[in-house]
Amino acid sequence: MTARSTRCTTAKTRTSRLAAVAAIAVVGSVLLTACGDQTEGGSTATPTKDGGSANAAPLFSKLPADIQKAGVIKVGTDASYAPMEFTEGGKIVGVDPDIAAALGKQLGVDFQFTSGTFDGLITSIYTGRQDVIMSSMTDNKKRQEGLDDNGKKIGKGIDFVDYFSSGVSLLVKKGNPQGVNSLDDLCGKTVAVQRGTIYEDTFKAQATKCGANKLTIQAFDTDAEAQTRVKAGGAVADLNDYPVAAYIAKTSGGGNDFEVVGSQSDVGLFGIGVSKDNTQLRDAIKEALDAIIKDGTYADALKKWDVSDSAVKAATVNAGQ
């Protein structure tokens, strides 16, 4: 599973999320703590004969009447997960805001992002503070059904429009001097990782698989330290969520420090969260996602952030397990 798959209920995965933020700090990205409504506009209103306005966007009529009237979709996010969503220059930017901007052009409304705590995002849907969630949230059955980690019913749950596929990926020194292309290639070598994360668990499982051909694991308090170890040649690989690893590879040392290798493992789906009481909005977003996949603007948004490998071929609803 990905780092955000159970982050609202477990401390361990929250730790790995913070590791991602620390990693970005190490490579020089400035993450601010500001919140606010920030996206590019998607409204395409045109005047009518009676002095009112009509929206020329192809899917505007699919939206619920209250969203049409407001002209905005309020989006809850936790903007501290570069490159998916983070704050730069006082504005929320990243993969999710760029996808949302493309969706907004199809729907004829603005997606207005507000950053808050991840744990409160689902609640914000039902209190009316937000219309949707777009925050690298993994679609899974527990969230769909409103269950806690023990299977106890704690809420209504939400529906997901699945828009992004992500797993974990290996981060190695630029040029891949040790020829690492999979977890199996790590046997007999040394790896670095942040202590107490799901990534450390993955390496431990691989160490068991390696057996006598020992895999040595060096665990650090932060992922930044693990990255430094790999960069210095003291370890052959670090492990992180694919989009985070890709962003580190792109930005650290101007792209000259690291590269991502091999296929993603433990792949899951990120979904746009919508209230189960608002199937009309859910279906409109699904149709808009299919439209931007078809016209190429979805692919452009992923390419901009070097996460094209996480593209989905079509929009799905509640496809997570």
PDB file of C-alpha atoms in Angstrom:
ATOM      1  CA  MET A   1       0.000   0.000   0.000  1.00  0.00           C
ATOM      2  CA  THR A   2       1.018   3.613  -0.416  1.00  0.00           C
ATOM      3  CA  ALA A   3       1.989   6.002   2.327  1.00  0.00           C
ATOM      4  CA  ARG A   4      -1.451   7.601   2.497  1.00  0.00           C
ATOM      5  CA  SER A   5      -3.452   4.385   2.415  1.00  0.00           C
ATOM      6  CA  THR A   6      -4.098   4.308   6.163  1.00  0.00           C
ATOM      7  CA  ARG A   7      -2.596   7.609   7.222  1.00  0.00           C
ATOM      8  CA  CYS A   8      -5.752   8.872   8.898  1.00  0.00           C
ATOM      9  CA  THR A   9      -5.653   6.117  11.516  1.00  0.00           C
ATOM     10  CA  THR A  10      -2.080   4.909  11.983  1.00  0.00           C
ATOM     11  CA  ALA A  11       0.943   6.733  13.318  1.00  0.00           C
ATOM     12  CA  LYS A  12       3.424   4.718  11.284  1.00  0.00           C
ATOM     13  CA  THR A  13       2.139   5.834   7.913  1.00  0.00           C
ATOM     14  CA  ARG A  14       1.854   9.417   9.148  1.00  0.00           C
ATOM     15  CA  THR A  15       5.575   9.150   9.909  1.00  0.00           C
ATOM     16  CA  SER A  16       6.300   8.046   6.357  1.00  0.00           C
ATOM     17  CA  ARG A  17       4.268  10.971   5.040  1.00  0.00           C
ATOM     18  CA  LEU A  18       6.356  13.394   7.082  1.00  0.00           C
ATOM     19  CA  ALA A  19       9.436  11.668   5.732  1.00  0.00           C
ATOM     20  CA  ALA A  20       8.334  12.613   2.250  1.00  0.00           C
ATOM     21  CA  VAL A  21       8.091  16.235   3.318  1.00  0.00           C
ATOM     22  CA  ALA A  22      11.534  16.087   4.920  1.00  0.00           C
ATOM     23  CA  ALA A  23      12.867  14.600   1.714  1.00  0.00           C
ATOM     24  CA  ILE A  24      11.577  17.530  -0.258  1.00  0.00           C
ATOM     25  CA  ALA A  25      13.177  19.941   2.198  1.00  0.00           C
ATOM     26  CA  VAL A  26      16.528  18.233   1.667  1.00  0.00           C
ATOM     27  CA  VAL A  27      16.403  18.815  -2.073  1.00  0.00           C
ATOM     28  CA  GLY A  28      15.556  22.460  -1.669  1.00  0.00           C
ATOM     29  CA  SER A  29      11.802  22.776  -2.160  1.00  0.00           C
ATOM     30  CA  VAL A  30      10.267  25.417   0.056  1.00  0.00           C
ATOM     31  CA  LEU A  31       7.048  24.098   1.602  1.00  0.00           C
ATOM     32  CA  LEU A  32       5.010  26.777   3.313  1.00  0.00           C
ATOM     33  CA  THR A  33       2.169  26.183   5.753  1.00  0.00           C
ATOM     34  CA  ALA A  34      -0.245  28.626   4.194  1.00  0.00           C
ATOM     35  CA  CYS A  35      -3.766  27.578   3.313  1.00  0.00           C
ATOM     36  CA  GLY A  36      -6.243  29.037   0.881  1.00  0.00           C
ATOM     37  CA  ASP A  37      -8.376  28.701  -2.186  1.00  0.00           C
ATOM     38  CA  GLN A  38      -6.048  28.417  -5.155  1.00  0.00           C
ATOM     39  CA  THR A  39      -6.480  27.104  -8.657  1.00  0.00           C
ATOM     40  CA  GLU A  40      -6.608  28.347 -12.179  1.00  0.00           C
ATOM     41  CA  GLY A  41     -10.079  29.305 -13.348  1.00  0.00           C
ATOM     42  CA  GLY A  42     -12.274  26.905 -15.292  1.00  0.00           C
ATOM     43  CA  SER A  43     -15.406  29.026 -15.742  1.00  0.00           C
ATOM     44  CA  THR A  44     -16.539  29.712 -19.304  1.00  0.00           C
ATOM     45  CA  ALA A  45     -19.680  31.791 -18.743  1.00  0.00           C
ATOM     46  CA  THR A  46     -21.191  33.637 -21.710  1.00  0.00           C
ATOM     47  CA  PRO A  47     -24.037  36.210 -21.718  1.00  0.00           C
ATOM     48  CA  THR A  48     -27.574  35.216 -22.782  1.00  0.00           C
ATOM     49  CA  LYS A  49     -30.333  37.256 -24.419  1.00  0.00           C
ATOM     50  CA  ASP A  50     -32.140  37.839 -21.139  1.00  0.00           C
ATOM     51  CA  GLY A  51     -29.042  39.258 -19.475  1.00  0.00           C
ATOM     52  CA  GLY A  52     -28.242  36.102 -17.533  1.00  0.00           C
ATOM     53  CA  SER A  53     -25.385  33.756 -18.233  1.00  0.00           C
ATOM     54  CA  ALA A  54     -24.915  30.334 -19.734  1.00  0.00           C
ATOM     55  CA  ASN A  55     -21.848  28.179 -19.397  1.00  0.00           C
ATOM     56  CA  ALA A  56     -20.316  26.871 -22.594  1.00  0.00           C
ATOM     57  CA  ALA A  57     -18.221  24.166 -20.929  1.00  0.00           C
ATOM     58  CA  PRO A  58     -19.107  20.748 -22.358  1.00  0.00           C
ATOM     59  CA  LEU A  59     -20.072  19.128 -19.046  1.00  0.00           C
ATOM     60  CA  PHE A  60     -21.451  22.078 -17.067  1.00  0.00           C
ATOM     61  CA  SER A  61     -25.019  20.780 -17.325  1.00  0.00           C
ATOM     62  CA  LYS A  62     -23.964  17.531 -15.648  1.00  0.00           C
ATOM     63  CA  LEU A  63     -23.185  19.296 -12.373  1.00  0.00           C
ATOM     64  CA  PRO A  64     -25.652  19.630  -9.475  1.00  0.00           C
ATOM     65  CA  ALA A  65     -27.607  22.901  -9.515  1.00  0.00           C
ATOM     66  CA  ASP A  66     -25.926  24.261  -6.383  1.00  0.00           C
ATOM     67  CA  ILE A  67     -22.464  23.762  -7.900  1.00  0.00           C
ATOM     68  CA  GLN A  68     -23.576  25.415 -11.130  1.00  0.00           C
ATOM     69  CA  LYS A  69     -24.874  28.397  -9.166  1.00  0.00           C
ATOM     70  CA  ALA A  70     -21.742  28.702  -7.036  1.00  0.00           C
ATOM     71  CA  GLY A  71     -19.395  28.323 -10.002  1.00  0.00           C
ATOM     72  CA  VAL A  72     -16.876  26.513  -7.818  1.00  0.00           C
ATOM     73  CA  ILE A  73     -16.083  23.074  -6.456  1.00  0.00           C
ATOM     74  CA  LYS A  74     -14.563  23.389  -2.994  1.00  0.00           C
ATOM     75  CA  VAL A  75     -11.644  20.987  -2.624  1.00  0.00           C
ATOM     76  CA  GLY A  76     -10.156  19.787   0.649  1.00  0.00           C
ATOM     77  CA  THR A  77      -6.494  18.798   0.621  1.00  0.00           C
ATOM     78  CA  ASP A  78      -3.440  18.463   2.833  1.00  0.00           C
ATOM     79  CA  ALA A  79      -0.919  20.446   0.819  1.00  0.00           C
ATOM     80  CA  SER A  80       2.287  18.933   2.146  1.00  0.00           C
ATOM     81  CA  TYR A  81       2.961  16.030  -0.194  1.00  0.00           C
ATOM     82  CA  ALA A  82       5.118  17.186  -3.099  1.00  0.00           C
ATOM     83  CA  PRO A  83       4.758  16.764  -5.968  1.00  0.00           C
ATOM     84  CA  MET A  84       1.091  15.788  -5.585  1.00  0.00           C
ATOM     85  CA  GLU A  85       0.033  18.882  -3.649  1.00  0.00           C
ATOM     86  CA  PHE A  86       2.226  21.371  -1.847  1.00  0.00           C
ATOM     87  CA  THR A  87       2.475  25.091  -1.190  1.00  0.00           C
ATOM     88  CA  GLU A  88       4.851  27.262  -3.178  1.00  0.00           C
ATOM     89  CA  GLY A  89       4.861  31.032  -3.203  1.00  0.00           C
ATOM     90  CA  GLY A  90       1.626  31.061  -1.200  1.00  0.00           C
ATOM     91  CA  LYS A  91      -0.206  28.938  -3.776  1.00  0.00           C
ATOM     92  CA  ILE A  92      -1.203  25.283  -3.681  1.00  0.00           C
ATOM     93  CA  VAL A  93       0.457  23.585  -6.648  1.00  0.00           C
ATOM     94  CA  GLY A  94       1.224  20.091  -7.881  1.00  0.00           C
ATOM     95  CA  VAL A  95      -0.195  17.157  -9.780  1.00  0.00           C
ATOM     96  CA  ASP A  96      -3.639  17.299  -8.163  1.00  0.00           C
ATOM     97  CA  PRO A  97      -4.218  21.044  -8.744  1.00  0.00           C
ATOM     98  CA  ASP A  98      -3.123  20.659 -12.380  1.00  0.00           C
ATOM     99  CA  ILE A  99      -5.511  17.742 -12.941  1.00  0.00           C
ATOM    100  CA  ALA A 100      -8.243  19.736 -11.200  1.00  0.00           C
ATOM    101  CA  ALA A 101      -7.641  22.719 -13.482  1.00  0.00           C
ATOM    102  CA  ALA A 102      -8.140  20.448 -16.497  1.00  0.00           C
ATOM    103  CA  LEU A 103     -11.321  19.018 -14.963  1.00  0.00           C
ATOM    104  CA  GLY A 104     -12.541  22.568 -14.325  1.00  0.00           C
ATOM    105  CA  LYS A 105     -12.316  23.425 -18.010  1.00  0.00           C
ATOM    106  CA  GLN A 106     -14.555  20.480 -18.867  1.00  0.00           C
ATOM    107  CA  LEU A 107     -17.049  21.274 -16.101  1.00  0.00           C
ATOM    108  CA  GLY A 108     -16.967  25.059 -16.411  1.00  0.00           C
ATOM    109  CA  VAL A 109     -16.255  25.746 -12.738  1.00  0.00           C
ATOM    110  CA  ASP A 110     -13.242  26.581 -10.606  1.00  0.00           C
ATOM    111  CA  PHE A 111     -11.707  23.962  -8.320  1.00  0.00           C
ATOM    112  CA  GLN A 112     -10.774  25.940  -5.193  1.00  0.00           C
ATOM    113  CA  PHE A 113      -8.281  24.145  -2.950  1.00  0.00           C
ATOM    114  CA  THR A 114      -8.109  24.692   0.802  1.00  0.00           C
ATOM    115  CA  SER A 115      -5.390  22.979   2.821  1.00  0.00           C
ATOM    116  CA  GLY A 116      -6.159  21.353   6.160  1.00  0.00           C
ATOM    117  CA  THR A 117      -5.269  18.264   8.150  1.00  0.00           C
ATOM    118  CA  PHE A 118      -5.560  14.988   6.301  1.00  0.00           C
ATOM    119  CA  ASP A 119      -7.421  13.301   9.146  1.00  0.00           C
ATOM    120  CA  GLY A 120     -10.267  15.807   8.895  1.00  0.00           C
ATOM    121  CA  LEU A 121     -10.828  15.704   5.148  1.00  0.00           C
ATOM    122  CA  ILE A 122     -13.571  13.069   5.042  1.00  0.00           C
ATOM    123  CA  THR A 123     -15.460  14.838   7.821  1.00  0.00           C
ATOM    124  CA  SER A 124     -15.234  18.102   5.862  1.00  0.00           C
ATOM    125  CA  ILE A 125     -17.318  16.541   3.092  1.00  0.00           C
ATOM    126  CA  TYR A 126     -20.245  15.879   5.392  1.00  0.00           C
ATOM    127  CA  THR A 127     -20.052  19.166   7.299  1.00  0.00           C
ATOM    128  CA  GLY A 128     -20.300  21.034   3.986  1.00  0.00           C
ATOM    129  CA  ARG A 129     -16.933  22.761   4.257  1.00  0.00           C
ATOM    130  CA  GLN A 130     -15.766  20.969   1.117  1.00  0.00           C
ATOM    131  CA  ASP A 131     -17.436  19.410  -1.897  1.00  0.00           C
ATOM    132  CA  VAL A 132     -14.667  16.941  -2.725  1.00  0.00           C
ATOM    133  CA  ILE A 133     -11.325  15.662  -1.475  1.00  0.00           C
ATOM    134  CA  MET A 134      -8.278  15.693  -3.733  1.00  0.00           C
ATOM    135  CA  SER A 135      -5.288  14.847  -1.580  1.00  0.00           C
ATOM    136  CA  SER A 136      -3.522  11.699  -2.821  1.00  0.00           C
ATOM    137  CA  MET A 137      -6.066   9.725  -0.819  1.00  0.00           C
ATOM    138  CA  THR A 138      -5.913   5.988  -1.449  1.00  0.00           C
ATOM    139  CA  ASP A 139      -9.245   4.459  -2.421  1.00  0.00           C
ATOM    140  CA  ASN A 140      -9.923   1.443  -0.227  1.00  0.00           C
ATOM    141  CA  LYS A 141     -12.919  -0.467   1.102  1.00  0.00           C
ATOM    142  CA  LYS A 142     -12.601   0.915   4.619  1.00  0.00           C
ATOM    143  CA  ARG A 143     -12.892   4.483   3.413  1.00  0.00           C
ATOM    144  CA  GLN A 144     -15.694   3.574   1.017  1.00  0.00           C
ATOM    145  CA  GLU A 145     -17.670   1.947   3.823  1.00  0.00           C
ATOM    146  CA  GLY A 146     -16.719   4.272   6.690  1.00  0.00           C
ATOM    147  CA  LEU A 147     -14.867   1.663   8.745  1.00  0.00           C
ATOM    148  CA  ASP A 148     -11.923   1.988  11.114  1.00  0.00           C
ATOM    149  CA  ASP A 149      -8.900  -0.330  11.078  1.00  0.00           C
ATOM    150  CA  ASN A 150     -10.809  -2.853  13.189  1.00  0.00           C
ATOM    151  CA  GLY A 151     -13.767  -2.945  10.816  1.00  0.00           C
ATOM    152  CA  LYS A 152     -16.011  -0.875  13.100  1.00  0.00           C
ATOM    153  CA  LYS A 153     -18.508   1.466  11.425  1.00  0.00           C
ATOM    154  CA  ILE A 154     -17.509   5.059  12.219  1.00  0.00           C
ATOM    155  CA  GLY A 155     -19.166   7.038   9.402  1.00  0.00           C
ATOM    156  CA  LYS A 156     -20.970   6.991   6.081  1.00  0.00           C
ATOM    157  CA  GLY A 157     -17.839   6.535   4.049  1.00  0.00           C
ATOM    158  CA  ILE A 158     -17.254   8.240   0.708  1.00  0.00           C
ATOM    159  CA  ASP A 159     -17.203   7.403  -2.971  1.00  0.00           C
ATOM    160  CA  PHE A 160     -14.034   7.723  -5.022  1.00  0.00           C
ATOM    161  CA  VAL A 161     -13.404   8.672  -8.624  1.00  0.00           C
ATOM    162  CA  ASP A 162     -10.054   6.978  -9.209  1.00  0.00           C
ATOM    163  CA  TYR A 163      -7.573   9.102 -11.135  1.00  0.00           C
ATOM    164  CA  PHE A 164      -4.007   8.052 -10.253  1.00  0.00           C
ATOM    165  CA  SER A 165      -2.157   4.775  -9.703  1.00  0.00           C
ATOM    166  CA  SER A 166       0.772   4.770  -7.303  1.00  0.00           C
ATOM    167  CA  GLY A 167       3.045   2.304  -5.577  1.00  0.00           C
ATOM    168  CA  VAL A 168       6.466   2.460  -3.987  1.00  0.00           C
ATOM    169  CA  SER A 169       9.689   2.817  -5.958  1.00  0.00           C
ATOM    170  CA  LEU A 170      13.419   2.417  -5.479  1.00  0.00           C
ATOM    171  CA  LEU A 171      15.580   5.535  -5.481  1.00  0.00           C
ATOM    172  CA  VAL A 172      19.229   4.952  -6.409  1.00  0.00           C
ATOM    173  CA  LYS A 173      22.293   7.044  -7.121  1.00  0.00           C
ATOM    174  CA  LYS A 174      22.279   8.709 -10.542  1.00  0.00           C
ATOM    175  CA  GLY A 175      23.577   6.319 -13.177  1.00  0.00           C
ATOM    176  CA  ASN A 176      22.529   3.307 -11.099  1.00  0.00           C
ATOM    177  CA  PRO A 177      26.137   2.120 -10.560  1.00  0.00           C
ATOM    178  CA  GLN A 178      25.042  -1.097  -8.807  1.00  0.00           C
ATOM    179  CA  GLY A 179      22.587  -2.087 -11.546  1.00  0.00           C
ATOM    180  CA  VAL A 180      19.570  -2.264  -9.226  1.00  0.00           C
ATOM    181  CA  ASN A 181      16.266  -2.807 -11.015  1.00  0.00           C
ATOM    182  CA  SER A 182      14.142  -4.689  -8.487  1.00  0.00           C
ATOM    183  CA  LEU A 183      13.941  -5.627  -4.821  1.00  0.00           C
ATOM    184  CA  ASP A 184      15.554  -8.969  -5.639  1.00  0.00           C
ATOM    185  CA  ASP A 185      18.656  -7.128  -6.882  1.00  0.00           C
ATOM    186  CA  LEU A 186      19.198  -5.822  -3.353  1.00  0.00           C
ATOM    187  CA  CYS A 187      20.201  -9.197  -1.902  1.00  0.00           C
ATOM    188  CA  GLY A 188      23.800  -9.064  -0.674  1.00  0.00           C
ATOM    189  CA  LYS A 189      23.734  -5.258  -0.629  1.00  0.00           C
ATOM    190  CA  THR A 190      23.021  -2.423   1.820  1.00  0.00           C
ATOM    191  CA  VAL A 191      19.954  -0.183   1.687  1.00  0.00           C
ATOM    192  CA  ALA A 192      18.941   2.961   3.573  1.00  0.00           C
ATOM    193  CA  VAL A 193      15.437   3.850   4.757  1.00  0.00           C
ATOM    194  CA  GLN A 194      13.560   5.916   7.308  1.00  0.00           C
ATOM    195  CA  ARG A 195      12.961   4.046  10.542  1.00  0.00           C
ATOM    196  CA  GLY A 196       9.404   3.018  11.417  1.00  0.00           C
ATOM    197  CA  THR A 197       7.880   3.402   7.958  1.00  0.00           C
ATOM    198  CA  ILE A 198       6.101   1.000   5.637  1.00  0.00           C
ATOM    199  CA  TYR A 199       9.202   1.214   3.459  1.00  0.00           C
ATOM    200  CA  GLU A 200      11.332  -0.280   6.208  1.00  0.00           C
ATOM    201  CA  ASP A 201       8.777  -3.096   6.468  1.00  0.00           C
ATOM    202  CA  THR A 202       9.145  -3.734   2.728  1.00  0.00           C
ATOM    203  CA  PHE A 203      12.922  -3.971   3.051  1.00  0.00           C
ATOM    204  CA  LYS A 204      12.599  -6.299   6.051  1.00  0.00           C
ATOM    205  CA  ALA A 205      10.328  -8.597   4.055  1.00  0.00           C
ATOM    206  CA  GLN A 206      12.874  -8.590   1.242  1.00  0.00           C
ATOM    207  CA  ALA A 207      15.682  -9.367   3.716  1.00  0.00           C
ATOM    208  CA  THR A 208      13.797 -12.490   4.771  1.00  0.00           C
ATOM    209  CA  LYS A 209      13.418 -13.463   1.145  1.00  0.00           C
ATOM    210  CA  CYS A 210      17.153 -12.929   0.513  1.00  0.00           C
ATOM    211  CA  GLY A 211      18.062 -15.380   3.291  1.00  0.00           C
ATOM    212  CA  ALA A 212      21.779 -16.160   3.506  1.00  0.00           C
ATOM    213  CA  ASN A 213      22.506 -13.644   0.754  1.00  0.00           C
ATOM    214  CA  LYS A 214      22.060 -10.983   3.397  1.00  0.00           C
ATOM    215  CA  LEU A 215      20.340  -7.672   2.764  1.00  0.00           C
ATOM    216  CA  THR A 216      21.662  -5.093   5.232  1.00  0.00           C
ATOM    217  CA  ILE A 217      19.193  -2.390   6.259  1.00  0.00           C
ATOM    218  CA  GLN A 218      20.418   0.931   7.621  1.00  0.00           C
ATOM    219  CA  ALA A 219      17.489   2.764   9.252  1.00  0.00           C
ATOM    220  CA  PHE A 220      17.557   6.500   9.939  1.00  0.00           C
ATOM    221  CA  ASP A 221      15.332   8.968  11.761  1.00  0.00           C
ATOM    222  CA  THR A 222      14.514  10.838   8.537  1.00  0.00           C
ATOM    223  CA  ASP A 223      14.336   9.969   4.886  1.00  0.00           C
ATOM    224  CA  ALA A 224      16.684  12.897   4.231  1.00  0.00           C
ATOM    225  CA  GLU A 225      19.406  10.965   6.056  1.00  0.00           C
ATOM    226  CA  ALA A 226      18.653   7.845   4.026  1.00  0.00           C
ATOM    227  CA  GLN A 227      18.948   9.846   0.820  1.00  0.00           C
ATOM    228  CA  THR A 228      22.288  11.264   1.941  1.00  0.00           C
ATOM    229  CA  ARG A 229      23.553   7.740   2.584  1.00  0.00           C
ATOM    230  CA  VAL A 230      22.597   6.617  -0.923  1.00  0.00           C
ATOM    231  CA  LYS A 231      24.094   9.735  -2.484  1.00  0.00           C
ATOM    232  CA  ALA A 232      27.376   9.110  -0.650  1.00  0.00           C
ATOM    233  CA  GLY A 233      27.510   5.503  -1.854  1.00  0.00           C
ATOM    234  CA  GLY A 234      27.088   3.932   1.582  1.00  0.00           C
ATOM    235  CA  ALA A 235      23.824   2.303   0.499  1.00  0.00           C
ATOM    236  CA  VAL A 236      22.558   1.292  -2.927  1.00  0.00           C
ATOM    237  CA  ALA A 237      18.899   2.296  -2.604  1.00  0.00           C
ATOM    238  CA  ASP A 238      16.197   4.103  -0.660  1.00  0.00           C
ATOM    239  CA  LEU A 239      12.436   3.426  -0.956  1.00  0.00           C
ATOM    240  CA  ASN A 240       9.545   5.882  -1.175  1.00  0.00           C
ATOM    241  CA  ASP A 241       6.161   6.462  -2.800  1.00  0.00           C
ATOM    242  CA  TYR A 242       6.658   6.677  -6.561  1.00  0.00           C
ATOM    243  CA  PRO A 243       5.594  10.315  -7.062  1.00  0.00           C
ATOM    244  CA  VAL A 244       7.777  11.443  -4.157  1.00  0.00           C
ATOM    245  CA  ALA A 245      10.749   9.409  -5.391  1.00  0.00           C
ATOM    246  CA  ALA A 246      10.268  10.805  -8.890  1.00  0.00           C
ATOM    247  CA  TYR A 247      10.153  14.358  -7.564  1.00  0.00           C
ATOM    248  CA  ILE A 248      13.318  13.863  -5.529  1.00  0.00           C
ATOM    249  CA  ALA A 249      15.073  12.442  -8.610  1.00  0.00           C
ATOM    250  CA  LYS A 250      13.970  15.444 -10.654  1.00  0.00           C
ATOM    251  CA  THR A 251      14.918  18.158  -8.158  1.00  0.00           C
ATOM    252  CA  SER A 252      17.832  16.992  -5.998  1.00  0.00           C
ATOM    253  CA  GLY A 253      21.080  18.394  -7.292  1.00  0.00           C
ATOM    254  CA  GLY A 254      19.319  19.696 -10.355  1.00  0.00           C
ATOM    255  CA  GLY A 255      18.399  16.135 -11.268  1.00  0.00           C
ATOM    256  CA  ASN A 256      21.962  14.866 -10.980  1.00  0.00           C
ATOM    257  CA  ASP A 257      21.805  13.036  -7.630  1.00  0.00           C
ATOM    258  CA  PHE A 258      19.268  10.231  -8.010  1.00  0.00           C
ATOM    259  CA  GLU A 259      17.100   8.228 -10.374  1.00  0.00           C
ATOM    260  CA  VAL A 260      14.069   5.984  -9.964  1.00  0.00           C
ATOM    261  CA  VAL A 261      14.527   2.386 -11.104  1.00  0.00           C
ATOM    262  CA  GLY A 262      12.404  -0.700 -11.584  1.00  0.00           C
ATOM    263  CA  SER A 263       8.644  -1.123 -11.465  1.00  0.00           C
ATOM    264  CA  GLN A 264       6.395   0.173  -8.736  1.00  0.00           C
ATOM    265  CA  SER A 265       5.324  -2.324  -6.080  1.00  0.00           C
ATOM    266  CA  ASP A 266       2.291  -2.367  -3.760  1.00  0.00           C
ATOM    267  CA  VAL A 267       0.354  -0.330  -6.304  1.00  0.00           C
ATOM    268  CA  GLY A 268      -2.949   1.270  -5.267  1.00  0.00           C
ATOM    269  CA  LEU A 269      -5.372   3.892  -6.601  1.00  0.00           C
ATOM    270  CA  PHE A 270      -5.708   7.505  -5.502  1.00  0.00           C
ATOM    271  CA  GLY A 271      -9.293   8.772  -5.689  1.00  0.00           C
ATOM    272  CA  ILE A 272     -11.195  12.057  -5.669  1.00  0.00           C
ATOM    273  CA  GLY A 273     -13.456  11.697  -2.633  1.00  0.00           C
ATOM    274  CA  VAL A 274     -17.134  12.643  -2.946  1.00  0.00           C
ATOM    275  CA  SER A 275     -20.070  12.313  -0.553  1.00  0.00           C
ATOM    276  CA  LYS A 276     -22.162   9.196  -1.059  1.00  0.00           C
ATOM    277  CA  ASP A 277     -25.148  11.559  -1.041  1.00  0.00           C
ATOM    278  CA  ASN A 278     -23.869  13.412  -4.119  1.00  0.00           C
ATOM    279  CA  THR A 279     -23.739  10.841  -6.904  1.00  0.00           C
ATOM    280  CA  GLN A 280     -24.482  13.536  -9.503  1.00  0.00           C
ATOM    281  CA  LEU A 281     -21.261  15.375  -8.673  1.00  0.00           C
ATOM    282  CA  ARG A 282     -19.348  12.098  -8.539  1.00  0.00           C
ATOM    283  CA  ASP A 283     -20.582  11.069 -11.981  1.00  0.00           C
ATOM    284  CA  ALA A 284     -19.881  14.502 -13.479  1.00  0.00           C
ATOM    285  CA  ILE A 285     -16.296  14.369 -12.238  1.00  0.00           C
ATOM    286  CA  LYS A 286     -15.903  10.835 -13.597  1.00  0.00           C
ATOM    287  CA  GLU A 287     -17.122  11.975 -17.026  1.00  0.00           C
ATOM    288  CA  ALA A 288     -14.782  14.980 -16.929  1.00  0.00           C
ATOM    289  CA  LEU A 289     -11.841  12.747 -16.028  1.00  0.00           C
ATOM    290  CA  ASP A 290     -12.565  10.474 -18.977  1.00  0.00           C
ATOM    291  CA  ALA A 291     -12.716  13.570 -21.206  1.00  0.00           C
ATOM    292  CA  ILE A 292      -9.294  14.893 -20.139  1.00  0.00           C
ATOM    293  CA  ILE A 293      -7.780  11.429 -20.488  1.00  0.00           C
ATOM    294  CA  LYS A 294      -9.125  11.338 -24.032  1.00  0.00           C
ATOM    295  CA  ASP A 295      -8.003  14.859 -25.016  1.00  0.00           C
ATOM    296  CA  GLY A 296      -4.497  14.503 -23.545  1.00  0.00           C
ATOM    297  CA  THR A 297      -4.598  17.233 -20.902  1.00  0.00           C
ATOM    298  CA  TYR A 298      -4.478  14.593 -18.164  1.00  0.00           C
ATOM    299  CA  ALA A 299      -1.303  13.116 -19.661  1.00  0.00           C
ATOM    300  CA  ASP A 300       0.178  16.615 -19.930  1.00  0.00           C
ATOM    301  CA  ALA A 301      -0.398  17.256 -16.216  1.00  0.00           C
ATOM    302  CA  LEU A 302       1.361  14.028 -15.221  1.00  0.00           C
ATOM    303  CA  LYS A 303       4.223  14.601 -17.647  1.00  0.00           C
ATOM    304  CA  LYS A 304       4.849  18.053 -16.180  1.00  0.00           C
ATOM    305  CA  TRP A 305       5.640  16.434 -12.812  1.00  0.00           C
ATOM    306  CA  ASP A 306       7.389  13.338 -14.196  1.00  0.00           C
ATOM    307  CA  VAL A 307       4.745  10.929 -12.898  1.00  0.00           C
ATOM    308  CA  SER A 308       3.432   9.603 -16.215  1.00  0.00           C
ATOM    309  CA  ASP A 309       3.882   6.010 -15.021  1.00  0.00           C
ATOM    310  CA  SER A 310       1.005   6.600 -12.604  1.00  0.00           C
ATOM    311  CA  ALA A 311      -1.564   7.355 -15.298  1.00  0.00           C
ATOM    312  CA  VAL A 312      -4.860   5.479 -15.361  1.00  0.00           C
ATOM    313  CA  LYS A 313      -6.391   4.507 -18.703  1.00  0.00           C
ATOM    314  CA  ALA A 314      -9.956   5.332 -17.721  1.00  0.00           C
ATOM    315  CA  ALA A 315     -11.866   6.789 -14.799  1.00  0.00           C
ATOM    316  CA  THR A 316     -13.321   4.264 -12.354  1.00  0.00           C
ATOM    317  CA  VAL A 317     -15.490   4.546  -9.252  1.00  0.00           C
ATOM    318  CA  ASN A 318     -14.616   2.739  -6.012  1.00  0.00           C
ATOM    319  CA  ALA A 319     -12.160   0.397  -7.730  1.00  0.00           C
ATOM    320  CA  GLY A 320      -9.805   0.360  -4.750  1.00  0.00           C
ATOM    321  CA  GLN A 321      -9.494  -2.697  -2.559  1.00  0.00           C
TER     322      GLN A 321
END
